JSON list of C-alpha atoms in Angstrom, two decimals:
[
{"chain": "A", "resi": 1, "resn": "UNK", "atom": "CA", "xyz": [77.83, -30.68, 35.75]},
{"chain": "A", "resi": 2, "resn": "UNK", "atom": "CA", "xyz": [78.34, -32.91, 38.36]},
{"chain": "A", "resi": 3, "resn": "UNK", "atom": "CA", "xyz": [80.18, -35.51, 35.88]},
{"chain": "A", "resi": 4, "resn": "UNK", "atom": "CA", "xyz": [83.34, -35.71, 33.62]},
{"chain": "A", "resi": 5, "resn": "UNK", "atom": "CA", "xyz": [82.44, -37.24, 31.31]},
{"chain": "A", "resi": 6, "resn": "UNK", "atom": "CA", "xyz": [84.40, -38.95, 28.24]},
{"chain": "A", "resi": 7, "resn": "UNK", "atom": "CA", "xyz": [84.25, -40.78, 24.86]},
{"chain": "A", "resi": 8, "resn": "UNK", "atom": "CA", "xyz": [86.35, -43.11, 23.48]},
{"chain": "A", "resi": 9, "resn": "UNK", "atom": "CA", "xyz": [85.10, -43.50, 19.77]},
{"chain": "A", "resi": 10, "resn": "UNK", "atom": "CA", "xyz": [85.45, -40.26, 18.42]},
{"chain": "A", "resi": 11, "resn": "UNK", "atom": "CA", "xyz": [82.26, -38.74, 20.20]},
{"chain": "A", "resi": 12, "resn": "UNK", "atom": "CA", "xyz": [79.58, -41.96, 19.41]},
{"chain": "A", "resi": 13, "resn": "UNK", "atom": "CA", "xyz": [79.31, -42.48, 22.38]},
{"chain": "A", "resi": 14, "resn": "UNK", "atom": "CA", "xyz": [80.10, -40.50, 26.34]},
{"chain": "A", "resi": 15, "resn": "UNK", "atom": "CA", "xyz": [80.16, -41.85, 30.11]},
{"chain": "A", "resi": 16, "resn": "UNK", "atom": "CA", "xyz": [81.53, -40.94, 33.31]},
{"chain": "A", "resi": 17, "resn": "UNK", "atom": "CA", "xyz": [84.08, -41.56, 34.46]},
{"chain": "A", "resi": 18, "resn": "UNK", "atom": "CA", "xyz": [83.43, -38.50, 38.02]},
{"chain": "A", "resi": 19, "resn": "UNK", "atom": "CA", "xyz": [80.48, -38.38, 39.37]},
{"chain": "A", "resi": 20, "resn": "UNK", "atom": "CA", "xyz": [80.54, -35.26, 41.94]},
{"chain": "A", "resi": 21, "resn": "UNK", "atom": "CA", "xyz": [77.46, -34.19, 43.05]},
{"chain": "A", "resi": 22, "resn": "UNK", "atom": "CA", "xyz": [76.52, -30.52, 43.16]},
{"chain": "A", "resi": 23, "resn": "UNK", "atom": "CA", "xyz": [79.99, -29.73, 42.68]},
{"chain": "A", "resi": 24, "resn": "UNK", "atom": "CA", "xyz": [79.27, -27.84, 39.46]},
{"chain": "A", "resi": 25, "resn": "UNK", "atom": "CA", "xyz": [83.34, -28.28, 37.61]},
{"chain": "A", "resi": 26, "resn": "UNK", "atom": "CA", "xyz": [82.81, -25.93, 34.65]},
{"chain": "A", "resi": 27, "resn": "UNK", "atom": "CA", "xyz": [86.27, -26.08, 33.56]},
{"chain": "A", "resi": 28, "resn": "UNK", "atom": "CA", "xyz": [88.59, -29.21, 31.96]},
{"chain": "A", "resi": 29, "resn": "UNK", "atom": "CA", "xyz": [92.22, -28.97, 30.48]},
{"chain": "A", "resi": 30, "resn": "UNK", "atom": "CA", "xyz": [94.20, -31.66, 28.80]},
{"chain": "A", "resi": 31, "resn": "UNK", "atom": "CA", "xyz": [97.75, -32.17, 29.12]},
{"chain": "A", "resi": 32, "resn": "UNK", "atom": "CA", "xyz": [97.01, -35.64, 27.06]},
{"chain": "A", "resi": 33, "resn": "UNK", "atom": "CA", "xyz": [94.86, -38.71, 26.70]},
{"chain": "A", "resi": 34, "resn": "UNK", "atom": "CA", "xyz": [95.83, -39.16, 30.53]},
{"chain": "A", "resi": 35, "resn": "UNK", "atom": "CA", "xyz": [96.28, -35.99, 32.22]},
{"chain": "A", "resi": 36, "resn": "UNK", "atom": "CA", "xyz": [93.12, -33.69, 32.75]},
{"chain": "A", "resi": 37, "resn": "UNK", "atom": "CA", "xyz": [92.73, -30.63, 34.80]},
{"chain": "A", "resi": 38, "resn": "UNK", "atom": "CA", "xyz": [89.00, -30.38, 36.19]},
{"chain": "A", "resi": 39, "resn": "UNK", "atom": "CA", "xyz": [87.45, -27.47, 38.16]},
{"chain": "A", "resi": 40, "resn": "UNK", "atom": "CA", "xyz": [84.69, -26.98, 39.78]},
{"chain": "A", "resi": 41, "resn": "UNK", "atom": "CA", "xyz": [84.29, -23.10, 41.08]},
{"chain": "A", "resi": 42, "resn": "UNK", "atom": "CA", "xyz": [80.95, -22.78, 41.14]},
{"chain": "A", "resi": 43, "resn": "UNK", "atom": "CA", "xyz": [79.22, -19.75, 43.47]},
{"chain": "A", "resi": 44, "resn": "UNK", "atom": "CA", "xyz": [76.08, -17.67, 44.86]},
{"chain": "A", "resi": 45, "resn": "UNK", "atom": "CA", "xyz": [75.19, -14.54, 45.71]},
{"chain": "A", "resi": 46, "resn": "UNK", "atom": "CA", "xyz": [75.66, -11.13, 44.46]},
{"chain": "A", "resi": 47, "resn": "UNK", "atom": "CA", "xyz": [78.21, -11.01, 41.64]},
{"chain": "A", "resi": 48, "resn": "UNK", "atom": "CA", "xyz": [78.62, -7.15, 42.07]},
{"chain": "A", "resi": 49, "resn": "UNK", "atom": "CA", "xyz": [80.17, -6.85, 45.98]},
{"chain": "A", "resi": 50, "resn": "UNK", "atom": "CA", "xyz": [82.39, -9.97, 45.41]},
{"chain": "A", "resi": 51, "resn": "UNK", "atom": "CA", "xyz": [82.92, -10.26, 49.29]},
{"chain": "A", "resi": 52, "resn": "UNK", "atom": "CA", "xyz": [78.99, -11.31, 49.32]},
{"chain": "A", "resi": 53, "resn": "UNK", "atom": "CA", "xyz": [79.80, -14.37, 47.51]},
{"chain": "A", "resi": 54, "resn": "UNK", "atom": "CA", "xyz": [79.33, -17.59, 48.93]},
{"chain": "A", "resi": 55, "resn": "UNK", "atom": "CA", "xyz": [81.83, -20.34, 47.02]},
{"chain": "A", "resi": 56, "resn": "UNK", "atom": "CA", "xyz": [79.74, -23.47, 46.57]},
{"chain": "A", "resi": 57, "resn": "UNK", "atom": "CA", "xyz": [81.47, -25.43, 45.03]},
{"chain": "A", "resi": 58, "resn": "UNK", "atom": "CA", "xyz": [85.50, -24.07, 45.12]},
{"chain": "A", "resi": 59, "resn": "UNK", "atom": "CA", "xyz": [87.84, -27.37, 43.92]},
{"chain": "A", "resi": 60, "resn": "UNK", "atom": "CA", "xyz": [90.45, -29.36, 41.16]},
{"chain": "A", "resi": 61, "resn": "UNK", "atom": "CA", "xyz": [90.62, -32.51, 40.63]},
{"chain": "A", "resi": 62, "resn": "UNK", "atom": "CA", "xyz": [93.93, -34.59, 38.39]},
{"chain": "A", "resi": 63, "resn": "UNK", "atom": "CA", "xyz": [93.78, -37.49, 36.19]},
{"chain": "A", "resi": 64, "resn": "UNK", "atom": "CA", "xyz": [97.04, -39.96, 35.40]},
{"chain": "A", "resi": 65, "resn": "UNK", "atom": "CA", "xyz": [95.53, -41.63, 34.19]},
{"chain": "A", "resi": 66, "resn": "UNK", "atom": "CA", "xyz": [92.81, -41.41, 31.82]},
{"chain": "A", "resi": 67, "resn": "UNK", "atom": "CA", "xyz": [90.06, -40.35, 34.22]},
{"chain": "A", "resi": 68, "resn": "UNK", "atom": "CA", "xyz": [89.79, -43.86, 35.95]},
{"chain": "A", "resi": 69, "resn": "UNK", "atom": "CA", "xyz": [90.99, -41.83, 39.28]},
{"chain": "A", "resi": 70, "resn": "UNK", "atom": "CA", "xyz": [91.36, -38.52, 40.10]},
{"chain": "A", "resi": 71, "resn": "UNK", "atom": "CA", "xyz": [92.91, -36.50, 43.15]},
{"chain": "A", "resi": 72, "resn": "UNK", "atom": "CA", "xyz": [91.84, -33.36, 44.69]},
{"chain": "A", "resi": 73, "resn": "UNK", "atom": "CA", "xyz": [94.88, -30.67, 43.87]},
{"chain": "A", "resi": 74, "resn": "UNK", "atom": "CA", "xyz": [95.93, -28.00, 46.43]},
{"chain": "A", "resi": 75, "resn": "UNK", "atom": "CA", "xyz": [94.38, -25.00, 45.47]},
{"chain": "A", "resi": 76, "resn": "UNK", "atom": "CA", "xyz": [95.18, -21.28, 47.38]},
{"chain": "A", "resi": 77, "resn": "UNK", "atom": "CA", "xyz": [91.56, -20.11, 48.51]},
{"chain": "A", "resi": 78, "resn": "UNK", "atom": "CA", "xyz": [89.30, -17.74, 46.97]},
{"chain": "A", "resi": 79, "resn": "UNK", "atom": "CA", "xyz": [87.56, -18.24, 43.49]},
{"chain": "A", "resi": 80, "resn": "UNK", "atom": "CA", "xyz": [89.04, -20.16, 41.27]},
{"chain": "A", "resi": 81, "resn": "UNK", "atom": "CA", "xyz": [88.95, -19.17, 37.39]},
{"chain": "A", "resi": 82, "resn": "UNK", "atom": "CA", "xyz": [91.05, -20.03, 35.10]},
{"chain": "A", "resi": 83, "resn": "UNK", "atom": "CA", "xyz": [93.72, -22.43, 33.98]},
{"chain": "A", "resi": 84, "resn": "UNK", "atom": "CA", "xyz": [96.28, -23.45, 31.48]},
{"chain": "A", "resi": 85, "resn": "UNK", "atom": "CA", "xyz": [98.15, -26.15, 31.31]},
{"chain": "A", "resi": 86, "resn": "UNK", "atom": "CA", "xyz": [102.10, -26.60, 30.09]},
{"chain": "A", "resi": 87, "resn": "UNK", "atom": "CA", "xyz": [102.82, -30.44, 31.57]},
{"chain": "A", "resi": 88, "resn": "UNK", "atom": "CA", "xyz": [101.76, -32.39, 33.47]},
{"chain": "A", "resi": 89, "resn": "UNK", "atom": "CA", "xyz": [103.33, -30.71, 36.49]},
{"chain": "A", "resi": 90, "resn": "UNK", "atom": "CA", "xyz": [103.36, -27.09, 35.36]},
{"chain": "A", "resi": 91, "resn": "UNK", "atom": "CA", "xyz": [99.71, -24.34, 35.41]},
{"chain": "A", "resi": 92, "resn": "UNK", "atom": "CA", "xyz": [98.77, -21.42, 36.19]},
{"chain": "A", "resi": 93, "resn": "UNK", "atom": "CA", "xyz": [95.60, -20.86, 37.37]},
{"chain": "A", "resi": 94, "resn": "UNK", "atom": "CA", "xyz": [93.76, -17.82, 37.96]},
{"chain": "A", "resi": 95, "resn": "UNK", "atom": "CA", "xyz": [92.07, -16.79, 40.97]},
{"chain": "A", "resi": 96, "resn": "UNK", "atom": "CA", "xyz": [90.80, -13.96, 42.48]},
{"chain": "A", "resi": 97, "resn": "UNK", "atom": "CA", "xyz": [92.81, -10.68, 41.22]},
{"chain": "A", "resi": 98, "resn": "UNK", "atom": "CA", "xyz": [95.82, -13.13, 41.24]},
{"chain": "A", "resi": 99, "resn": "UNK", "atom": "CA", "xyz": [97.89, -15.45, 38.92]},
{"chain": "A", "resi": 100, "resn": "UNK", "atom": "CA", "xyz": [99.38, -18.20, 40.37]},
{"chain": "A", "resi": 101, "resn": "UNK", "atom": "CA", "xyz": [102.00, -20.20, 38.95]},
{"chain": "A", "resi": 102, "resn": "UNK", "atom": "CA", "xyz": [102.80, -24.55, 40.34]},
{"chain": "A", "resi": 103, "resn": "UNK", "atom": "CA", "xyz": [105.73, -26.53, 38.73]},
{"chain": "A", "resi": 104, "resn": "UNK", "atom": "CA", "xyz": [105.04, -29.36, 41.12]},
{"chain": "A", "resi": 105, "resn": "UNK", "atom": "CA", "xyz": [101.31, -30.47, 40.05]},
{"chain": "A", "resi": 106, "resn": "UNK", "atom": "CA", "xyz": [99.50, -28.16, 42.54]},
{"chain": "A", "resi": 107, "resn": "UNK", "atom": "CA", "xyz": [101.65, -29.62, 45.84]},
{"chain": "A", "resi": 108, "resn": "UNK", "atom": "CA", "xyz": [103.04, -25.78, 46.27]},
{"chain": "A", "resi": 109, "resn": "UNK", "atom": "CA", "xyz": [101.85, -22.38, 44.38]},
{"chain": "A", "resi": 110, "resn": "UNK", "atom": "CA", "xyz": [103.02, -19.16, 44.44]},
{"chain": "A", "resi": 111, "resn": "UNK", "atom": "CA", "xyz": [101.75, -15.43, 42.98]},
{"chain": "A", "resi": 112, "resn": "UNK", "atom": "CA", "xyz": [102.53, -14.24, 39.85]},
{"chain": "A", "resi": 113, "resn": "UNK", "atom": "CA", "xyz": [101.41, -10.81, 39.65]},
{"chain": "A", "resi": 114, "resn": "UNK", "atom": "CA", "xyz": [101.44, -7.96, 42.84]},
{"chain": "A", "resi": 115, "resn": "UNK", "atom": "CA", "xyz": [97.66, -7.37, 43.27]},
{"chain": "A", "resi": 116, "resn": "UNK", "atom": "CA", "xyz": [98.52, -3.86, 44.39]},
{"chain": "A", "resi": 117, "resn": "UNK", "atom": "CA", "xyz": [100.23, -3.26, 40.59]},
{"chain": "A", "resi": 118, "resn": "UNK", "atom": "CA", "xyz": [98.33, -5.08, 38.19]},
{"chain": "A", "resi": 119, "resn": "UNK", "atom": "CA", "xyz": [95.17, -7.16, 39.54]},
{"chain": "A", "resi": 120, "resn": "UNK", "atom": "CA", "xyz": [94.63, -9.62, 37.56]},
{"chain": "A", "resi": 121, "resn": "UNK", "atom": "CA", "xyz": [91.04, -8.94, 36.09]},
{"chain": "A", "resi": 122, "resn": "UNK", "atom": "CA", "xyz": [91.99, -10.89, 32.95]},
{"chain": "A", "resi": 123, "resn": "UNK", "atom": "CA", "xyz": [89.81, -13.60, 30.81]},
{"chain": "A", "resi": 124, "resn": "UNK", "atom": "CA", "xyz": [90.41, -17.09, 30.12]},
{"chain": "A", "resi": 125, "resn": "UNK", "atom": "CA", "xyz": [94.79, -17.42, 30.25]},
{"chain": "A", "resi": 126, "resn": "UNK", "atom": "CA", "xyz": [96.60, -19.56, 28.11]},
{"chain": "A", "resi": 127, "resn": "UNK", "atom": "CA", "xyz": [100.45, -19.62, 28.71]},
{"chain": "A", "resi": 128, "resn": "UNK", "atom": "CA", "xyz": [102.55, -21.38, 26.02]},
{"chain": "A", "resi": 129, "resn": "UNK", "atom": "CA", "xyz": [105.31, -22.29, 28.31]},
{"chain": "A", "resi": 130, "resn": "UNK", "atom": "CA", "xyz": [106.80, -20.73, 31.22]},
{"chain": "A", "resi": 131, "resn": "UNK", "atom": "CA", "xyz": [106.60, -17.02, 30.44]},
{"chain": "A", "resi": 132, "resn": "UNK", "atom": "CA", "xyz": [104.49, -15.87, 27.64]},
{"chain": "A", "resi": 133, "resn": "UNK", "atom": "CA", "xyz": [100.92, -16.29, 27.83]},
{"chain": "A", "resi": 134, "resn": "UNK", "atom": "CA", "xyz": [97.89, -14.39, 26.24]},
{"chain": "A", "resi": 135, "resn": "UNK", "atom": "CA", "xyz": [94.85, -13.90, 27.83]},
{"chain": "A", "resi": 136, "resn": "UNK", "atom": "CA", "xyz": [91.55, -12.05, 26.74]},
{"chain": "A", "resi": 137, "resn": "UNK", "atom": "CA", "xyz": [90.86, -8.67, 28.42]},
{"chain": "A", "resi": 138, "resn": "UNK", "atom": "CA", "xyz": [87.40, -7.13, 28.17]},
{"chain": "A", "resi": 139, "resn": "UNK", "atom": "CA", "xyz": [85.18, -8.27, 25.13]},
{"chain": "A", "resi": 140, "resn": "UNK", "atom": "CA", "xyz": [87.56, -7.03, 22.00]},
{"chain": "A", "resi": 141, "resn": "UNK", "atom": "CA", "xyz": [91.12, -8.12, 23.35]},
{"chain": "A", "resi": 142, "resn": "UNK", "atom": "CA", "xyz": [94.05, -10.10, 23.78]},
{"chain": "A", "resi": 143, "resn": "UNK", "atom": "CA", "xyz": [96.33, -9.62, 26.58]},
{"chain": "A", "resi": 144, "resn": "UNK", "atom": "CA", "xyz": [100.40, -10.23, 26.15]},
{"chain": "A", "resi": 145, "resn": "UNK", "atom": "CA", "xyz": [102.51, -11.05, 28.81]},
{"chain": "A", "resi": 146, "resn": "UNK", "atom": "CA", "xyz": [106.59, -12.72, 28.49]},
{"chain": "A", "resi": 147, "resn": "UNK", "atom": "CA", "xyz": [107.40, -11.84, 32.57]},
{"chain": "A", "resi": 148, "resn": "UNK", "atom": "CA", "xyz": [105.02, -14.51, 33.72]},
{"chain": "A", "resi": 149, "resn": "UNK", "atom": "CA", "xyz": [102.16, -12.67, 34.68]},
{"chain": "A", "resi": 150, "resn": "UNK", "atom": "CA", "xyz": [104.05, -9.48, 36.12]},
{"chain": "A", "resi": 151, "resn": "UNK", "atom": "CA", "xyz": [102.93, -7.33, 33.25]},
{"chain": "A", "resi": 152, "resn": "UNK", "atom": "CA", "xyz": [100.19, -7.12, 30.24]},
{"chain": "A", "resi": 153, "resn": "UNK", "atom": "CA", "xyz": [100.12, -5.87, 27.23]},
{"chain": "A", "resi": 154, "resn": "UNK", "atom": "CA", "xyz": [98.05, -4.74, 24.14]},
{"chain": "A", "resi": 155, "resn": "UNK", "atom": "CA", "xyz": [98.27, -6.67, 21.93]},
{"chain": "A", "resi": 156, "resn": "UNK", "atom": "CA", "xyz": [97.33, -3.61, 19.18]},
{"chain": "A", "resi": 157, "resn": "UNK", "atom": "CA", "xyz": [94.68, -5.04, 16.48]},
{"chain": "A", "resi": 158, "resn": "UNK", "atom": "CA", "xyz": [95.92, -4.95, 12.47]},
{"chain": "A", "resi": 159, "resn": "UNK", "atom": "CA", "xyz": [91.70, -4.43, 12.08]},
{"chain": "A", "resi": 160, "resn": "UNK", "atom": "CA", "xyz": [89.38, -1.15, 12.30]},
{"chain": "A", "resi": 161, "resn": "UNK", "atom": "CA", "xyz": [87.54, -4.53, 13.14]},
{"chain": "A", "resi": 162, "resn": "UNK", "atom": "CA", "xyz": [86.41, -5.35, 17.07]},
{"chain": "A", "resi": 163, "resn": "UNK", "atom": "CA", "xyz": [86.18, -9.18, 17.31]},
{"chain": "A", "resi": 164, "resn": "UNK", "atom": "CA", "xyz": [84.36, -10.95, 19.79]},
{"chain": "A", "resi": 165, "resn": "UNK", "atom": "CA", "xyz": [86.96, -13.05, 21.73]},
{"chain": "A", "resi": 166, "resn": "UNK", "atom": "CA", "xyz": [85.88, -15.65, 23.54]},
{"chain": "A", "resi": 167, "resn": "UNK", "atom": "CA", "xyz": [88.44, -18.76, 23.90]},
{"chain": "A", "resi": 168, "resn": "UNK", "atom": "CA", "xyz": [92.19, -18.93, 23.36]},
{"chain": "A", "resi": 169, "resn": "UNK", "atom": "CA", "xyz": [93.96, -22.34, 21.60]}
]
């Protein structure tokens, strides 16, 4: 949780490229072999009452040289949840009930949803271009947007089975 590990031999051995005590890194996403984002959204407190939570470490780091150096990325305030990278400069990020987009590597972020109309209660996200994205909703649904996250619609299932979704690729 406090180290970012790297392998260069397909997983036979691993070594730390970054160590941050008490960071609790829990998300990694990569654009390519050189550009990798690490997210920490560790918090303590009451799950039922988000206002009682204390964010111990809520940060995002990026490397553009395969882990040799890491920089802190400017992110909107609140609890970081998920990131979906389109390129080294373009990505989507969920913070609390909001969906944000950057086109400049995190220097600035634009909110894509209006939480008063459509709060972002969805889980993991994966965007395939600037406007089309997918998200896990609850345990058994996938939702899709074609307008950069303003509106999400349920993707209908073609059978009567319920499958547990926990990741998007």
